[in-house]
Tab-separated table of N, CA and C in Angstrom:
chain	number	residue	atom	x	y	z
A	16	MET	N	-3.328	5.391	-5.538
A	16	MET	CA	-3.556	4.718	-4.277
A	16	MET	C	-2.680	5.363	-3.210
A	17	ILE	N	-3.220	5.467	-2.018
A	17	ILE	CA	-2.456	5.978	-0.886
A	17	ILE	C	-2.695	5.090	0.333
A	18	VAL	N	-1.728	5.068	1.219
A	18	VAL	CA	-1.809	4.269	2.436
A	18	VAL	C	-2.074	5.182	3.625
A	19	ASN	N	-3.054	4.833	4.425
A	19	ASN	CA	-3.309	5.527	5.675
A	19	ASN	C	-2.392	4.873	6.710
A	20	SER	N	-1.295	5.539	7.042
A	20	SER	CA	-0.297	4.947	7.927
A	20	SER	C	-0.819	4.700	9.337
A	21	LYS	N	-1.879	5.403	9.724
A	21	LYS	CA	-2.466	5.169	11.046
A	21	LYS	C	-3.215	3.831	11.091
A	22	LYS	N	-3.725	3.394	9.948
A	22	LYS	CA	-4.439	2.119	9.888
A	22	LYS	C	-3.515	0.948	9.551
A	23	CYS	N	-2.430	1.207	8.849
A	23	CYS	CA	-1.525	0.149	8.387
A	23	CYS	C	-0.943	-0.626	9.572
A	24	ILE	N	-1.039	-1.968	9.500
A	24	ILE	CA	-0.507	-2.821	10.560
A	24	ILE	C	0.790	-3.516	10.131
A	25	SER	N	1.357	-3.098	9.023
A	25	SER	CA	2.646	-3.611	8.535
A	25	SER	C	2.641	-5.120	8.290
A	26	CYS	N	1.524	-5.641	7.790
A	26	CYS	CA	1.425	-7.082	7.573
A	26	CYS	C	2.164	-7.541	6.318
A	27	GLY	N	2.321	-6.643	5.341
A	27	GLY	CA	3.036	-6.983	4.110
A	27	GLY	C	2.186	-7.619	3.026
A	28	THR	N	0.898	-7.773	3.264
A	28	THR	CA	0.022	-8.386	2.264
A	28	THR	C	0.030	-7.595	0.965
A	29	CYS	N	-0.044	-6.290	1.062
A	29	CYS	CA	-0.066	-5.452	-0.145
A	29	CYS	C	1.242	-5.557	-0.921
A	30	ILE	N	2.342	-5.658	-0.208
A	30	ILE	CA	3.651	-5.785	-0.857
A	30	ILE	C	3.712	-7.087	-1.645
A	31	ALA	N	3.219	-8.150	-1.040
A	31	ALA	CA	3.248	-9.458	-1.688
A	31	ALA	C	2.330	-9.531	-2.905
A	32	ILE	N	1.214	-8.826	-2.883
A	32	ILE	CA	0.212	-8.928	-3.956
A	32	ILE	C	0.464	-7.966	-5.120
A	33	CYS	N	1.220	-6.911	-4.908
A	33	CYS	CA	1.422	-5.896	-5.948
A	33	CYS	C	2.146	-6.491	-7.162
A	34	PRO	N	1.499	-6.442	-8.343
A	34	PRO	CA	2.101	-7.055	-9.531
A	34	PRO	C	3.280	-6.273	-10.124
A	35	VAL	N	3.452	-5.021	-9.716
A	35	VAL	CA	4.537	-4.207	-10.282
A	35	VAL	C	5.551	-3.757	-9.235
A	36	GLU	N	5.491	-4.371	-8.045
A	36	GLU	CA	6.428	-4.078	-6.962
A	36	GLU	C	6.507	-2.581	-6.645
A	37	ALA	N	5.343	-1.950	-6.560
A	37	ALA	CA	5.267	-0.513	-6.293
A	37	ALA	C	5.181	-0.194	-4.803
A	38	ILE	N	5.100	-1.219	-3.959
A	38	ILE	CA	4.904	-0.996	-2.530
A	38	ILE	C	6.087	-1.538	-1.742
A	39	SER	N	6.493	-0.763	-0.756
A	39	SER	CA	7.565	-1.186	0.148
A	39	SER	C	7.273	-0.609	1.519
A	40	PHE	N	8.051	-1.032	2.505
A	40	PHE	CA	7.910	-0.450	3.834
A	40	PHE	C	8.743	0.819	3.916
A	41	ASP	N	8.194	1.852	4.554
A	41	ASP	CA	8.941	3.095	4.751
A	41	ASP	C	9.811	2.972	6.003
A	42	LYS	N	10.464	4.045	6.382
A	42	LYS	CA	11.383	4.011	7.523
A	42	LYS	C	10.677	3.730	8.844
A	43	ASN	N	9.351	3.917	8.868
A	43	ASN	CA	8.568	3.653	10.075
A	43	ASN	C	7.929	2.269	10.060
A	44	GLY	N	8.240	1.479	9.034
A	44	GLY	CA	7.700	0.131	8.936
A	44	GLY	C	6.283	0.061	8.405
A	45	LYS	N	5.820	1.129	7.796
A	45	LYS	CA	4.478	1.168	7.221
A	45	LYS	C	4.575	1.050	5.701
A	46	ALA	N	3.528	0.542	5.080
A	46	ALA	CA	3.508	0.411	3.626
A	46	ALA	C	3.529	1.786	2.968
A	47	SER	N	4.252	1.868	1.869
A	47	SER	CA	4.354	3.108	1.103
A	47	SER	C	4.290	2.757	-0.379
A	48	ILE	N	3.471	3.487	-1.125
A	48	ILE	CA	3.275	3.197	-2.547
A	48	ILE	C	4.033	4.197	-3.398
A	49	ASP	N	4.865	3.683	-4.304
A	49	ASP	CA	5.596	4.517	-5.249
A	49	ASP	C	4.638	4.834	-6.394
A	50	LYS	N	4.138	6.059	-6.420
A	50	LYS	CA	3.134	6.451	-7.411
A	50	LYS	C	3.644	6.366	-8.848
A	51	SER	N	4.959	6.445	-9.037
A	51	SER	CA	5.503	6.352	-10.393
A	51	SER	C	5.467	4.914	-10.926
A	52	LYS	N	5.353	3.935	-10.042
A	52	LYS	CA	5.280	2.533	-10.443
A	52	LYS	C	3.856	1.984	-10.413
A	53	CYS	N	3.009	2.568	-9.584
A	53	CYS	CA	1.647	2.069	-9.376
A	53	CYS	C	0.822	2.144	-10.663
A	54	ILE	N	0.139	1.032	-10.976
A	54	ILE	CA	-0.724	0.995	-12.163
A	54	ILE	C	-2.203	1.087	-11.775
A	55	LYS	N	-2.472	1.348	-10.502
A	55	LYS	CA	-3.831	1.546	-9.978
A	55	LYS	C	-4.753	0.363	-10.275
A	56	CYS	N	-4.219	-0.840	-10.131
A	56	CYS	CA	-5.021	-2.036	-10.395
A	56	CYS	C	-5.977	-2.356	-9.255
A	57	GLY	N	-5.676	-1.873	-8.052
A	57	GLY	CA	-6.552	-2.095	-6.910
A	57	GLY	C	-6.305	-3.376	-6.140
A	58	ALA	N	-5.321	-4.164	-6.546
A	58	ALA	CA	-5.049	-5.425	-5.847
A	58	ALA	C	-4.664	-5.183	-4.390
A	59	CYS	N	-3.883	-4.167	-4.142
A	59	CYS	CA	-3.456	-3.866	-2.771
A	59	CYS	C	-4.642	-3.447	-1.915
A	60	LYS	N	-5.485	-2.616	-2.463
A	60	LYS	CA	-6.660	-2.146	-1.739
A	60	LYS	C	-7.570	-3.311	-1.384
A	61	ALA	N	-7.797	-4.192	-2.334
A	61	ALA	CA	-8.669	-5.335	-2.118
A	61	ALA	C	-8.081	-6.331	-1.111
A	62	SER	N	-6.777	-6.408	-1.028
A	62	SER	CA	-6.149	-7.404	-0.158
A	62	SER	C	-5.855	-6.900	1.253
A	63	CYS	N	-5.913	-5.603	1.484
A	63	CYS	CA	-5.574	-5.050	2.784
A	63	CYS	C	-6.605	-5.464	3.847
A	64	PRO	N	-6.164	-6.169	4.895
A	64	PRO	CA	-7.110	-6.660	5.891
A	64	PRO	C	-7.690	-5.583	6.801
A	65	VAL	N	-7.092	-4.392	6.798
A	65	VAL	CA	-7.585	-3.311	7.661
A	65	VAL	C	-8.046	-2.084	6.867
A	66	SER	N	-8.200	-2.245	5.571
A	66	SER	CA	-8.668	-1.160	4.678
A	66	SER	C	-7.848	0.111	4.827
A	67	ALA	N	-6.528	-0.053	4.844
A	67	ALA	CA	-5.632	1.098	4.999
A	67	ALA	C	-5.269	1.759	3.669
A	68	ILE	N	-5.665	1.155	2.555
A	68	ILE	CA	-5.314	1.686	1.240
A	68	ILE	C	-6.567	2.213	0.556
A	69	ASN	N	-6.447	3.440	0.040
A	69	ASN	CA	-7.581	4.093	-0.621
A	69	ASN	C	-7.155	4.668	-1.967
A	70	ASP	N	-8.142	4.923	-2.819
A	70	ASP	CA	-7.896	5.568	-4.113
A	70	ASP	C	-7.534	7.030	-3.877
A	71	ASN	N	-6.643	7.534	-4.681
A	71	ASN	CA	-6.296	8.966	-4.716
A	71	ASN	C	-5.217	9.186	-5.715
């Protein structure tokens, strides 16, 4: 999963929904996914209100 930082509105929904705490805000206040923790469950993608998260 990857975050399109141009679309991310920093709402924190993905951070709250991630079951393995793989998402945090980066230095610019945008969501960032730690690929070493991500289990690719898709919960973040499904919960993002602006479709800023995509498979990759």
